[in-house]
Amino acid sequence: MDICIVGGGNLGHTLAGYLGAKPGIRIFMLTSRPSQFSPELSVVDASGLERRVGLAGVSSSPGDVVPGCDLVIQCLPAYLVRSSLEAIGPHLKAGACVGTVFGSTGFFYAALEVLPNHCLFAMQRVPFIARVLEYGSRAEIKGYKKDLLVRVENSADPKAVGAQLEELFDLPVRLAEHHLQVTLSNSNPLLHTARMYTMWKDYKPGMVYPHNPDFYCDWTVEASRLLLSMDEEFQQLVAALPISLSRLEPVLEFYEAQDAASLTEAIAGHEWFVGIKSPMRGVEGGWAPDFDSRYFVEDFLFGMHYLVAEGKNWGVSMPQTMEVYRWGYGCVEAYSSFRLEDYGRAKPL
């Protein structure tokens, strides 16, 4: 089987190494930085298991690496999803399946329009926590998820697609009933935004912070309370949708916690999160929030945007989520170089 990984970030590296280590799999990569990739990738996991994989091809041109591939997997920031689908579409062979490792990027909103005749899939959550150690050559898998929830569209046999993904990722796959089940997420779009809001809601230009805290290991009860408040609104949205959306479990259930205090302990003590710093940049005298980081752009302008948009569509009041969303969007507008209109999206709700 030939697989094309689209995107050269943390997950792009680890997916290439993990999947490419399987017998009979050839890996091609579509990335904007092909010259920085070595012919061989090394991926190591928390147990010390190392996988070394030779890449069959690396290019920034879809025509070099997409034709002939049976599976194309996007690992891209949300703002590149649509343009990437438009670029690879003309090069897909008949029967190729195109998917993503995180559906909360709004993958299906774009893919169902751009590729209406191709098999599509999206995962609710990423299969593992990944980090690049040395760009283009070495990466690590910090931890594996226990299973995958996947939605398959435009396929005569979704169960066969699920079975194939189960074999590739060595994880049980459960098929979602509707694409919103993997698009609407109370993971990063609420988790990351709750943390950033509680850290920097009082930020003013020129403010300098003395240190860059661990994003997860220094998690606070205040962030947990906000996360739970937004998750309550999220669950109201889920209940209002005219479809059964099982497996969108509340935050407390997912983290096996009982309240804000135990949730804080669960997040701060999670071994996967050790060493992950907050999205900040060094400035004279200390640190400042990095409003160009994917935490701001991805989670406020896309992941959280889809939540408040569906809330508006279905008449669900989400005041706490809306407050955080508007704060984050305002920060990106005021302090970031990112401009959403450059990617075909309008102003915030």
CSV table of N, CA and C in Angstrom, one decimal, residues 108-116:
chain,number,residue,atom,x,y,z
A,108,PHE,N,-14.4,18.0,7.3
A,108,PHE,CA,-15.5,17.5,6.6
A,108,PHE,C,-16.3,18.7,6.0
A,109,TYR,N,-16.3,19.9,6.6
A,109,TYR,CA,-16.9,21.1,6.0
A,109,TYR,C,-16.3,21.4,4.7
A,110,ALA,N,-15.0,21.2,4.5
A,110,ALA,CA,-14.3,21.4,3.3
A,110,ALA,C,-14.3,20.2,2.3
A,111,ALA,N,-14.0,19.1,2.9
A,111,ALA,CA,-13.8,17.9,2.0
A,111,ALA,C,-15.1,17.4,1.3
A,112,LEU,N,-16.2,17.5,2.0
A,112,LEU,CA,-17.5,17.1,1.3
A,112,LEU,C,-17.8,18.0,0.2
A,113,GLU,N,-17.3,19.2,0.1
A,113,GLU,CA,-17.5,20.1,-1.0
A,113,GLU,C,-16.5,19.9,-2.1
A,114,VAL,N,-15.2,19.8,-1.6
A,114,VAL,CA,-14.1,19.7,-2.6
A,114,VAL,C,-14.0,18.4,-3.2
A,115,LEU,N,-14.2,17.3,-2.5
A,115,LEU,CA,-14.0,15.9,-3.0
A,115,LEU,C,-15.3,15.1,-2.7
A,116,PRO,N,-16.4,15.5,-3.4
A,116,PRO,CA,-17.6,14.8,-3.1
A,116,PRO,C,-17.7,13.4,-3.6
